[in-house]
mmCIF file of C-alpha atoms in Angstrom:
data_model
loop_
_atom_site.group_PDB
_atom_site.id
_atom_site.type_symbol
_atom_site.label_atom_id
_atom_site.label_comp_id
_atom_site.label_asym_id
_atom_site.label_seq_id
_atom_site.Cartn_x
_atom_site.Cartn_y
_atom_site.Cartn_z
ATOM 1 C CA UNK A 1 89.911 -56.673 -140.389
ATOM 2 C CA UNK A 2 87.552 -59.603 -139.764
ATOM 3 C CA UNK A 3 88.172 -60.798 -136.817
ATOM 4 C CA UNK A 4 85.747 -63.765 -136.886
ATOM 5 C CA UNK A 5 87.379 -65.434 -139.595
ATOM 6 C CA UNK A 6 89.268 -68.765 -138.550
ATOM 7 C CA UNK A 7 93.050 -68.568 -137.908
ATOM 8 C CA UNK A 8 95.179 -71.752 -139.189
ATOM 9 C CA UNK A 9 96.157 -74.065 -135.852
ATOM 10 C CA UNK A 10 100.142 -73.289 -135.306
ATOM 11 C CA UNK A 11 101.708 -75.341 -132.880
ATOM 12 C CA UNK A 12 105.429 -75.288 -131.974
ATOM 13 C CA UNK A 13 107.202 -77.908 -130.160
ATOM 14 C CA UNK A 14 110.739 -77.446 -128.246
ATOM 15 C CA UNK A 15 112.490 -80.455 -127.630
ATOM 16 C CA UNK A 16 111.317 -80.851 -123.940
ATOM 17 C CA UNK A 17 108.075 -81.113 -124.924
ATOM 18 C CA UNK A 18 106.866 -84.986 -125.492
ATOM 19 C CA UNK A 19 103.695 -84.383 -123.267
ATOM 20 C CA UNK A 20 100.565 -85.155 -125.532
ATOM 21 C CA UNK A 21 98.016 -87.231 -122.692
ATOM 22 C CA UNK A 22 97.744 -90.160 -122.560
ATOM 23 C CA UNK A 23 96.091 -92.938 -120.828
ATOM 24 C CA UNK A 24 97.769 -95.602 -118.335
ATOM 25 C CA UNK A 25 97.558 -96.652 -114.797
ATOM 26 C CA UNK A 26 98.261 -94.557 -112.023
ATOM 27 C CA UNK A 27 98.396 -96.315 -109.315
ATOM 28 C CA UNK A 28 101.127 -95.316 -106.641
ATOM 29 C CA UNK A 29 103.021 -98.056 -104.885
ATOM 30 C CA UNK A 30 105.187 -96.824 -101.723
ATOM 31 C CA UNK A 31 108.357 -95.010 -102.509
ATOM 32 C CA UNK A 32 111.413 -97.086 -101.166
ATOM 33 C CA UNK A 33 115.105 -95.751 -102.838
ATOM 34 C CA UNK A 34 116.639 -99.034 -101.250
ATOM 35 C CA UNK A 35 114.859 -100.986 -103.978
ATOM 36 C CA UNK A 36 116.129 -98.748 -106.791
ATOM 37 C CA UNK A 37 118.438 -100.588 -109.356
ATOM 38 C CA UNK A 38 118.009 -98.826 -112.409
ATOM 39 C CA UNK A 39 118.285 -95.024 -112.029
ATOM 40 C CA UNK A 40 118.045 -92.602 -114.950
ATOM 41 C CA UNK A 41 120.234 -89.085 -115.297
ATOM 42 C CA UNK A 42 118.423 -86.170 -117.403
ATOM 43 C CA UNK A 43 120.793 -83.384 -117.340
ATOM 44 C CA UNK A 44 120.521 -79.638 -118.421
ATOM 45 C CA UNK A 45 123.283 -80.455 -120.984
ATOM 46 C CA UNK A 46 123.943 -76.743 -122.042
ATOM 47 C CA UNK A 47 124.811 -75.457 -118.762
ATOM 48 C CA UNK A 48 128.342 -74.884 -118.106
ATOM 49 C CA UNK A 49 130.335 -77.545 -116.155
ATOM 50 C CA UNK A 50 127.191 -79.875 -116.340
ATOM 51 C CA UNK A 51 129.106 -82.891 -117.727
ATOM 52 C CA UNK A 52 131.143 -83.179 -115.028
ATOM 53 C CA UNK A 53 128.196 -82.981 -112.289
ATOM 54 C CA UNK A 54 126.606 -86.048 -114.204
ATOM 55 C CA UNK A 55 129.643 -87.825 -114.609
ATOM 56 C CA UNK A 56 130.308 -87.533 -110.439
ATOM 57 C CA UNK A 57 126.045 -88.716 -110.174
ATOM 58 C CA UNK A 58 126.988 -91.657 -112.536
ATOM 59 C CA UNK A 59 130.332 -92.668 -110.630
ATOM 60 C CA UNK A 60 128.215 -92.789 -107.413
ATOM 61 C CA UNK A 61 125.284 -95.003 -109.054
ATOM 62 C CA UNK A 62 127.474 -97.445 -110.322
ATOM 63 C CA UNK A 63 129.251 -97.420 -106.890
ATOM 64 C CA UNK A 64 126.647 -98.374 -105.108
ATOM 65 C CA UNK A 65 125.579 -101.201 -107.566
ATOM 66 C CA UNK A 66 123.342 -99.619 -109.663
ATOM 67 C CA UNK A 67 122.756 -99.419 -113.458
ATOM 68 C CA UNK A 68 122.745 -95.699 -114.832
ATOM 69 C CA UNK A 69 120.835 -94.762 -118.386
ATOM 70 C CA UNK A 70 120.942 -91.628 -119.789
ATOM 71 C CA UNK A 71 118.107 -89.080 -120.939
ATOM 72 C CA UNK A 72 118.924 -89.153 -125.061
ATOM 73 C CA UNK A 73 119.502 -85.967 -125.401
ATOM 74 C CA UNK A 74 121.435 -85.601 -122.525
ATOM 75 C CA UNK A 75 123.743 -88.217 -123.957
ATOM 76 C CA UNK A 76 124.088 -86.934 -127.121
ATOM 77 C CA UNK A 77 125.081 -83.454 -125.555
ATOM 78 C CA UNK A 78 127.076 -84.485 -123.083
ATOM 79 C CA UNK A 79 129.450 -87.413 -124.373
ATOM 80 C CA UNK A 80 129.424 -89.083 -121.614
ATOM 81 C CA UNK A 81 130.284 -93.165 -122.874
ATOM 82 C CA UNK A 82 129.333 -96.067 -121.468
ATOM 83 C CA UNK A 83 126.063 -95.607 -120.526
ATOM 84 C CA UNK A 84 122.642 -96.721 -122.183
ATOM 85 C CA UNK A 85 120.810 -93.810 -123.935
ATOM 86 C CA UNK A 86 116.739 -93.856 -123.295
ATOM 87 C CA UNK A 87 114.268 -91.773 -124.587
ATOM 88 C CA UNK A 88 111.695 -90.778 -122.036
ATOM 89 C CA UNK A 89 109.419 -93.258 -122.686
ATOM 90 C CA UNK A 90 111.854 -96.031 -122.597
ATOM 91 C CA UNK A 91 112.628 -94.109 -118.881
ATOM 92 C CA UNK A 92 109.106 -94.379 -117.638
ATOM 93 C CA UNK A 93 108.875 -98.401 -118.788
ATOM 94 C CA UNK A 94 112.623 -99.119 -117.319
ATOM 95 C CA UNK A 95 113.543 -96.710 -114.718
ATOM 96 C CA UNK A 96 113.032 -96.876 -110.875
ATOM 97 C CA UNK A 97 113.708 -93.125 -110.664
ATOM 98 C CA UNK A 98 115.381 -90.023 -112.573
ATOM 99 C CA UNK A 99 117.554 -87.865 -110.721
ATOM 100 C CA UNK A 100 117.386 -84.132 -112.899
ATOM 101 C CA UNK A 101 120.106 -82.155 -112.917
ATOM 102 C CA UNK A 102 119.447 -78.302 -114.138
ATOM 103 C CA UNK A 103 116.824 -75.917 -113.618
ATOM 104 C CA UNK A 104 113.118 -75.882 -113.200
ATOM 105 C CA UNK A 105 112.806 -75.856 -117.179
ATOM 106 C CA UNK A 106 114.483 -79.094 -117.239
ATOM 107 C CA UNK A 107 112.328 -80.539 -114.374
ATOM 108 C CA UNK A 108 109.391 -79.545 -116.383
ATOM 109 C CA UNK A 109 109.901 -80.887 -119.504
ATOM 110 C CA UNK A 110 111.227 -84.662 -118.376
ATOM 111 C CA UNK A 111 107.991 -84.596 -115.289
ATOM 112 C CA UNK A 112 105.490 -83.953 -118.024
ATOM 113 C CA UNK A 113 106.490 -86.813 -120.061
ATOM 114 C CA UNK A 114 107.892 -89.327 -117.005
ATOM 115 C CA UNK A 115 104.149 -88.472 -115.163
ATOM 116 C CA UNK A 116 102.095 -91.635 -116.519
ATOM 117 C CA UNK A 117 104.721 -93.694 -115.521
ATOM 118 C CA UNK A 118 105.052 -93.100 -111.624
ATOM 119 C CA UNK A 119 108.901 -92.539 -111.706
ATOM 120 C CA UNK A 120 109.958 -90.731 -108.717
ATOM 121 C CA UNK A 121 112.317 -87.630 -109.442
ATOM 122 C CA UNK A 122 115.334 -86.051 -107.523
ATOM 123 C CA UNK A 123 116.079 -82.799 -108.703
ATOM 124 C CA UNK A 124 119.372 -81.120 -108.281
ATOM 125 C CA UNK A 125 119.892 -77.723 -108.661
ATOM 126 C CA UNK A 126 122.022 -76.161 -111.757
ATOM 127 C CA UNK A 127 119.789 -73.102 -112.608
ATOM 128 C CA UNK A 128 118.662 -70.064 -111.204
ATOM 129 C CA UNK A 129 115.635 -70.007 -109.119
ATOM 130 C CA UNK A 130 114.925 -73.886 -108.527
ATOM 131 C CA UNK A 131 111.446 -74.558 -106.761
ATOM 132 C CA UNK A 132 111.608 -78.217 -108.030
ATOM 133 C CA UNK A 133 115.779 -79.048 -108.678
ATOM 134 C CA UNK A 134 115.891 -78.037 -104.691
ATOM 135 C CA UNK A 135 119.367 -80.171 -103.775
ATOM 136 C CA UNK A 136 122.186 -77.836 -104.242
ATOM 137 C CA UNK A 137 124.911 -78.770 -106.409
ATOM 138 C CA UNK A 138 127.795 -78.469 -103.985
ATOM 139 C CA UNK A 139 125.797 -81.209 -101.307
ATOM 140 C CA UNK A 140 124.726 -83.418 -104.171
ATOM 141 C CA UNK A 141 126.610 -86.338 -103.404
ATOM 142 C CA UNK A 142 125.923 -86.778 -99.155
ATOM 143 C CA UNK A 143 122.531 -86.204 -99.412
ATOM 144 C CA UNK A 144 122.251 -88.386 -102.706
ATOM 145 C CA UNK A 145 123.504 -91.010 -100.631
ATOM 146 C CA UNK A 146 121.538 -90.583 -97.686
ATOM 147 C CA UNK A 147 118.195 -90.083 -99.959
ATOM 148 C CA UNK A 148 119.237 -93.619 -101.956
ATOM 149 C CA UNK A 149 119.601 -95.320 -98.320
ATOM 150 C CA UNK A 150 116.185 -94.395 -97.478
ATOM 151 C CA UNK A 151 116.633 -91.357 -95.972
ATOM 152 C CA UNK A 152 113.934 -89.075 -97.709
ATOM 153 C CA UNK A 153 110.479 -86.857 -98.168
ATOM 154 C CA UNK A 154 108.191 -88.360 -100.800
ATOM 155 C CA UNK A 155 105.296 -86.155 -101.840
ATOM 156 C CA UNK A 156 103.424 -86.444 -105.546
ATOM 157 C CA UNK A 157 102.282 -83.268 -107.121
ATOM 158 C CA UNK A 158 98.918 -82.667 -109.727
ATOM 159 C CA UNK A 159 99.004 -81.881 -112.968
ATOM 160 C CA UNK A 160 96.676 -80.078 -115.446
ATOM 161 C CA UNK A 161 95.005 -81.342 -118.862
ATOM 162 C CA UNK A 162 93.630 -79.103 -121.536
ATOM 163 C CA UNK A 163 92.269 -79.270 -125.367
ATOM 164 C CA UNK A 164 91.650 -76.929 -127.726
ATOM 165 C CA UNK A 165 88.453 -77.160 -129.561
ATOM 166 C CA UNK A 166 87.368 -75.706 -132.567
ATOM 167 C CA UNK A 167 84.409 -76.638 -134.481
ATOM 168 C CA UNK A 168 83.341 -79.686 -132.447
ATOM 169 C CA UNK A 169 86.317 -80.824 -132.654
ATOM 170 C CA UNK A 170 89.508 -81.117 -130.425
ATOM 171 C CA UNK A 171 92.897 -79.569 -132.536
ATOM 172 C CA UNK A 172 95.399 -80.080 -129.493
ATOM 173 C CA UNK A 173 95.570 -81.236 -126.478
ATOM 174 C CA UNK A 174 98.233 -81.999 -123.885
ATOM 175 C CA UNK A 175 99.474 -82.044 -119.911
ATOM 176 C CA UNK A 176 100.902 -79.159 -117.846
ATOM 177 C CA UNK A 177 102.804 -79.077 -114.493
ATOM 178 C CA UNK A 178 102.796 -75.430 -114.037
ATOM 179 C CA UNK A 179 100.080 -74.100 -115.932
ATOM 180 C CA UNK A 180 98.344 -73.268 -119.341
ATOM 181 C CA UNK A 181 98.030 -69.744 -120.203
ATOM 182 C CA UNK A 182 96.048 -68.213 -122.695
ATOM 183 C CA UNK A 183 97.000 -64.387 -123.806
ATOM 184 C CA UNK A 184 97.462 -62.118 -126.665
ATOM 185 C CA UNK A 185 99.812 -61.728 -129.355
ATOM 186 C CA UNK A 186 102.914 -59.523 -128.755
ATOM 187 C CA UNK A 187 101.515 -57.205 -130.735
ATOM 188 C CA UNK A 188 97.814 -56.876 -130.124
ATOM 189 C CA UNK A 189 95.805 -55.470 -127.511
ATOM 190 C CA UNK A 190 93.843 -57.030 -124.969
ATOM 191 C CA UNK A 191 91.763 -60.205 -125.508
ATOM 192 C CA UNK A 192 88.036 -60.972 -123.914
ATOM 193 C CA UNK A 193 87.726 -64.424 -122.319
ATOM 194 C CA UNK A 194 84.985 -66.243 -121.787
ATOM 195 C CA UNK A 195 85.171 -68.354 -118.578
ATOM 196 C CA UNK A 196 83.365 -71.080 -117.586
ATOM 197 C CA UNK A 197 83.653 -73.455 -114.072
ATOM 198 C CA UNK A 198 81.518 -77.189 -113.795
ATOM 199 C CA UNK A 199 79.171 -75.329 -116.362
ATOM 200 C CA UNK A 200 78.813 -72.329 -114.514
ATOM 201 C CA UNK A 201 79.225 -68.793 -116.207
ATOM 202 C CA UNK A 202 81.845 -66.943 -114.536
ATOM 203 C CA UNK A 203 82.805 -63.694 -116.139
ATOM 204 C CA UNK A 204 83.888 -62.303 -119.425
ATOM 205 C CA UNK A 205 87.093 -60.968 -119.102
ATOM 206 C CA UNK A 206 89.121 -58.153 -121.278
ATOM 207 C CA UNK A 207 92.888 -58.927 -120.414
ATOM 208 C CA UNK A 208 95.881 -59.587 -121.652
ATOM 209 C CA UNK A 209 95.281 -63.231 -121.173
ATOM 210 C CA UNK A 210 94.393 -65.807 -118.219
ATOM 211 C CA UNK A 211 96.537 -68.465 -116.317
ATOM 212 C CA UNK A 212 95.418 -71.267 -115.147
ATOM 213 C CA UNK A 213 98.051 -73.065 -112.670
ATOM 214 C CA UNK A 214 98.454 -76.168 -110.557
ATOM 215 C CA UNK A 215 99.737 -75.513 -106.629
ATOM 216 C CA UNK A 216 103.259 -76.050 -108.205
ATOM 217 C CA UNK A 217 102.761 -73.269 -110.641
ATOM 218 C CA UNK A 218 101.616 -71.109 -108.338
ATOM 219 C CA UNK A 219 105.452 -69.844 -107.638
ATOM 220 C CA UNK A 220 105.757 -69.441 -111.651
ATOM 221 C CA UNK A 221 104.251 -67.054 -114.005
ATOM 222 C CA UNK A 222 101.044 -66.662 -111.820
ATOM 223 C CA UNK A 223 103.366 -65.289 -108.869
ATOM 224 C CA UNK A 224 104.490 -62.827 -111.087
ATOM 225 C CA UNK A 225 101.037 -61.486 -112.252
ATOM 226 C CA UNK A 226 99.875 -61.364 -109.131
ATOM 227 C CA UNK A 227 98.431 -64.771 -107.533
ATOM 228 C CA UNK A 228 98.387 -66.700 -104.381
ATOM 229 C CA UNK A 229 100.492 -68.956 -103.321
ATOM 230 C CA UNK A 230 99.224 -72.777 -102.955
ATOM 231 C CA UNK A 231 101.339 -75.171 -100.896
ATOM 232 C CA UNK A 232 101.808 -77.823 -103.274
ATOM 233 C CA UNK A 233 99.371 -80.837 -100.925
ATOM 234 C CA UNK A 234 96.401 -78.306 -101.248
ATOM 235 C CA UNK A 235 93.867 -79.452 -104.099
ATOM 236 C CA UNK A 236 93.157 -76.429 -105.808
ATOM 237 C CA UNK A 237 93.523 -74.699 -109.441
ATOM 238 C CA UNK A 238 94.419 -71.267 -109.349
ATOM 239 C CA UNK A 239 92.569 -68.197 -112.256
ATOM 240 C CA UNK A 240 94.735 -65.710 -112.552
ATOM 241 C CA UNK A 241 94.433 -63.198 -114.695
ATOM 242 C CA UNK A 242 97.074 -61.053 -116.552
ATOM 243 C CA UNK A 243 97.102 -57.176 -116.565
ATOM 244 C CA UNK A 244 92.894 -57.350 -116.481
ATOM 245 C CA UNK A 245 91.163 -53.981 -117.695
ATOM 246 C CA UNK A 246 88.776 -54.250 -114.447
ATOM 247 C CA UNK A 247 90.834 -54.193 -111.559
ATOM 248 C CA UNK A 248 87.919 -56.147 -109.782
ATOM 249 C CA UNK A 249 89.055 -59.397 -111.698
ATOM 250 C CA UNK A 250 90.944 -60.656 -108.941
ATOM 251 C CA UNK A 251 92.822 -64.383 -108.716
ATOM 252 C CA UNK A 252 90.716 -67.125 -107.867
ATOM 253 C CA UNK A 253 91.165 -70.364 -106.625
ATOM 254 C CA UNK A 254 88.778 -72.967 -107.396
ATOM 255 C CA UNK A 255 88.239 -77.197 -106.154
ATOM 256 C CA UNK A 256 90.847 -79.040 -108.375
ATOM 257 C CA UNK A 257 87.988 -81.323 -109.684
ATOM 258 C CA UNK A 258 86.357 -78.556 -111.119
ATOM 259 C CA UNK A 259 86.516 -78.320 -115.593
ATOM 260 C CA UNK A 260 87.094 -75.158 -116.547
ATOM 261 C CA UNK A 261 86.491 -74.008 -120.256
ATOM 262 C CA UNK A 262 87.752 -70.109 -121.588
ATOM 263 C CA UNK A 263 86.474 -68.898 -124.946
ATOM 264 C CA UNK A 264 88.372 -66.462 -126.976
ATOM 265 C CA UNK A 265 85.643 -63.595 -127.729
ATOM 266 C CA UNK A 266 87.394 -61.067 -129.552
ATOM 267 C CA UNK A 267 91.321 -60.087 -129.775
ATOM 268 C CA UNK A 268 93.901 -60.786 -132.637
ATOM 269 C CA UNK A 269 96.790 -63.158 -132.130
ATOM 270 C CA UNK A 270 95.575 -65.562 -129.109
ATOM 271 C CA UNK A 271 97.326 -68.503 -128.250
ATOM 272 C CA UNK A 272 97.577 -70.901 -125.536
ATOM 273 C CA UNK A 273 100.449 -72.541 -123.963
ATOM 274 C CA UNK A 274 101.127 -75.745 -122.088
ATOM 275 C CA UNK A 275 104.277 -74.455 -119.405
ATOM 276 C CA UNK A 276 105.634 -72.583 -122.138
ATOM 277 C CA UNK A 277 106.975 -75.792 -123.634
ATOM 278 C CA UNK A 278 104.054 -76.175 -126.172
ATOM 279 C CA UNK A 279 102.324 -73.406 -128.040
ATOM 280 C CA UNK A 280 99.058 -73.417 -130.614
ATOM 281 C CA UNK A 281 97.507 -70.119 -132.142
ATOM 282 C CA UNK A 282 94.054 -69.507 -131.072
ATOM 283 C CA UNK A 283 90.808 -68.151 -133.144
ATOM 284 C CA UNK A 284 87.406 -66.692 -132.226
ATOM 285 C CA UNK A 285 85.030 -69.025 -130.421
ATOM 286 C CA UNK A 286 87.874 -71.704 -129.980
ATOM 287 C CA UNK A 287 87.308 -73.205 -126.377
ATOM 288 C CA UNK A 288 90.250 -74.267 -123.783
ATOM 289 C CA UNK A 289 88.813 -77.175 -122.072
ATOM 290 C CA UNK A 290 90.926 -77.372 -118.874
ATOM 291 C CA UNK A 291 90.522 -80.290 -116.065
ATOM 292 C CA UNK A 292 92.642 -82.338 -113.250
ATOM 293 C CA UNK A 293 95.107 -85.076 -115.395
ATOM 294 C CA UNK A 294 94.838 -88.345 -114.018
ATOM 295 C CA UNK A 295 98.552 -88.831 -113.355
ATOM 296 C CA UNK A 296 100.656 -87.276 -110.385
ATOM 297 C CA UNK A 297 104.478 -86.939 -110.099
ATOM 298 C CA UNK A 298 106.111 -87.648 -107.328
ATOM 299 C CA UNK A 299 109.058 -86.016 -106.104
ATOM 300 C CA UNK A 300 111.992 -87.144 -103.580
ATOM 301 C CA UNK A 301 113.482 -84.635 -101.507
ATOM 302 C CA UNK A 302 116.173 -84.807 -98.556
ATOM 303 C CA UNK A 303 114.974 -85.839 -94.848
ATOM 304 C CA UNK A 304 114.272 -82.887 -93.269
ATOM 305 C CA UNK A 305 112.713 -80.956 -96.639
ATOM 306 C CA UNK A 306 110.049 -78.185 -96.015
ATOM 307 C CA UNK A 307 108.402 -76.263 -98.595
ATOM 308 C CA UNK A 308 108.551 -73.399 -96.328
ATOM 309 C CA UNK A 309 112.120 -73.486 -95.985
ATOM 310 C CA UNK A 310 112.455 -73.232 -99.876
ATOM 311 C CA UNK A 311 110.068 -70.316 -100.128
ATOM 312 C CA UNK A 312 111.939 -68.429 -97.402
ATOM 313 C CA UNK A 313 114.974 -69.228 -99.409
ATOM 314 C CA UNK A 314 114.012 -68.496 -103.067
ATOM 315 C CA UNK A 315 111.330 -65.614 -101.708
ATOM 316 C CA UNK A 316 114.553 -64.339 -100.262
ATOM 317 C CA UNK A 317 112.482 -63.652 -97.434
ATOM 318 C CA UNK A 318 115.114 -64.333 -94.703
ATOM 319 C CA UNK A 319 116.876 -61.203 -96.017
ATOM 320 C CA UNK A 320 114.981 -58.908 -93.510
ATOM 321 C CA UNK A 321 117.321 -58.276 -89.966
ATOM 322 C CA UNK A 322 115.353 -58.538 -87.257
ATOM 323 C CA UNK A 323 114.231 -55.350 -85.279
ATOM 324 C CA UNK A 324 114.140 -56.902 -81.799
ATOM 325 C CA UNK A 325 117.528 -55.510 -80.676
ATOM 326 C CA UNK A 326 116.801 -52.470 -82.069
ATOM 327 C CA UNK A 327 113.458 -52.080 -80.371
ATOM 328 C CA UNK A 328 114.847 -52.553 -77.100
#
């Protein structure tokens, strides 16, 4: 087989996925909830019992004297009347902030395309693990109202900017919160990967592919194969690679201003993908271009909020007894 001949670009979009980069201010005024009049609800709107935990958010808003628009698709799924229906861009130009109700799937998809707008989000938890939805669904409503008086912990997260470039030319590009990954096809072996920091050769690597991942993404995929964790105020971008043949390629984690570029060497079936949310096939001597994006996200959480107490939680690891009474 020739494996240097050039593989037709395939990219597949889900519906989550609007995030192409773009270009606008990012300037970040001071986060004050008092001031919010028009609040947006995006809603995991195939989960069970979800339309009735928007239409209880949507009661409250207009309650307290504020307007409530809808996510589109959210809408559309939900039937829930009365209510303007926004696309996400329409969001980002109209909204003061978007409370998301689902998983971290859902907080993914709407942060990637609300992030060049600076609209705070409030995430509340209707999925499994939840690192970013991290309100649970049966204190929603005191702690939404506390949060909306002012009661809160603002912090903005980073996110990630790649292209794909082929020929001199870039074929795709777009944002990631969590990370972009670059691996083999499901059905072919290991890949070698060229990588690259600020210019610098770093190593050729035969693996079954590489992640790059923000602070945030550093609980996601790159967890599982193996990487640190990064509290989510350091500025860093973690290398971690997946299943590597040499077991001295170990995770890295490198200045978040660095640009990092990985060539495909050899291997059938490459791709890369943007959070899972946006995928393009890969051939020989293509070149991931990978740097800092410009625009931040900022997220509202509860008074009180630690990221430690939501990695004990999720880590499960407060499910350990204590030996102190025993060891006395």
């Amino acid at each position: 087989m020739d494996f240097n001949r050039r593989a037709p670009l395939k990219i597949v979009l889900t519906s989550a996925n609007y995030g192409l980069i773009c270009r606008m201010p990012s300037s970040q005024p001071p986060v004050k909830p008092t001031a919010f009049k028009t609040i947006a609800i995006v809603g995991k709107y195939f989960a069970a019992g979800i339309a009735q935990s928007l239409s209880e958010i949507a009661d409250f808003l207009v309650d307290s004297g504020r307007t409530v628009v809808l996510e589109a698709e959210t809408a559309e799924n939900t039937q829930l009347n009365g209510y303007a229906a926004m696309t996400p861009e329409q969001i980002g130009r109209h909204a003061d902030a978007a409370i998301v109700v689902g998983g971290d799937g859902t907080m993914l998809g709407i942060a990637r395309q609300l992030a060049p707008y600076n609209v705070p989000l409030i995430g509340i938890n209707q999925g499994r693990l939840g690192f970013m939805t991290d309100i649970p669904l049966d204190r929603m409503m005191p702690l939404l109202a506390d949060m909306l008086a002012g009661k809160v912990e603002s912090e903005q997260r980073g996110l990630l900017e790649g292209s794909v470039w082929r020929d001199g030319e870039s074929i795709v590009s777009s944002v990631a919160f969590n990370d972009i990954v670059v691996s083999r096809g499901a059905g072919s072996g290991m890949i070698e990967l060229r990588v690259e920091v600020d210019g610098h050769f770093m190593y050729n690597q035969r693996s079954d592919g590489l992640i790059v991942a923000t602070p945030t993404g550093s609980t996601a995929y790159a967890l599982s194969a193996g990487g640190p964790l990064l509290h989510p105020s350091l500025t860093g971008i973690g290398l971690v690679p997946i299943a590597p043949h040499a077991l001295s390629n170990r995770p890295i984690v490198v200045p978040d201003s660095s640009e990092i570029v990985i060539e495909v060497i050899s291997g059938r079936d490459s791709s890369v993908n943007f959070d899972m949310q946006l995928l393009a096939s890969l051939a020989h001597h293509d070149r991931i271009v990978i740097r800092r994006s410009a625009h931040k996200i900022t997220f509202l959480h509860p008074q009180g909020w630690s990221y430690y107490d939501t990695l004990r939680e999720k880590l499960h690891w407060n499910e350990y007894p204590s030996l102190e009474g025993q060891l006395k």
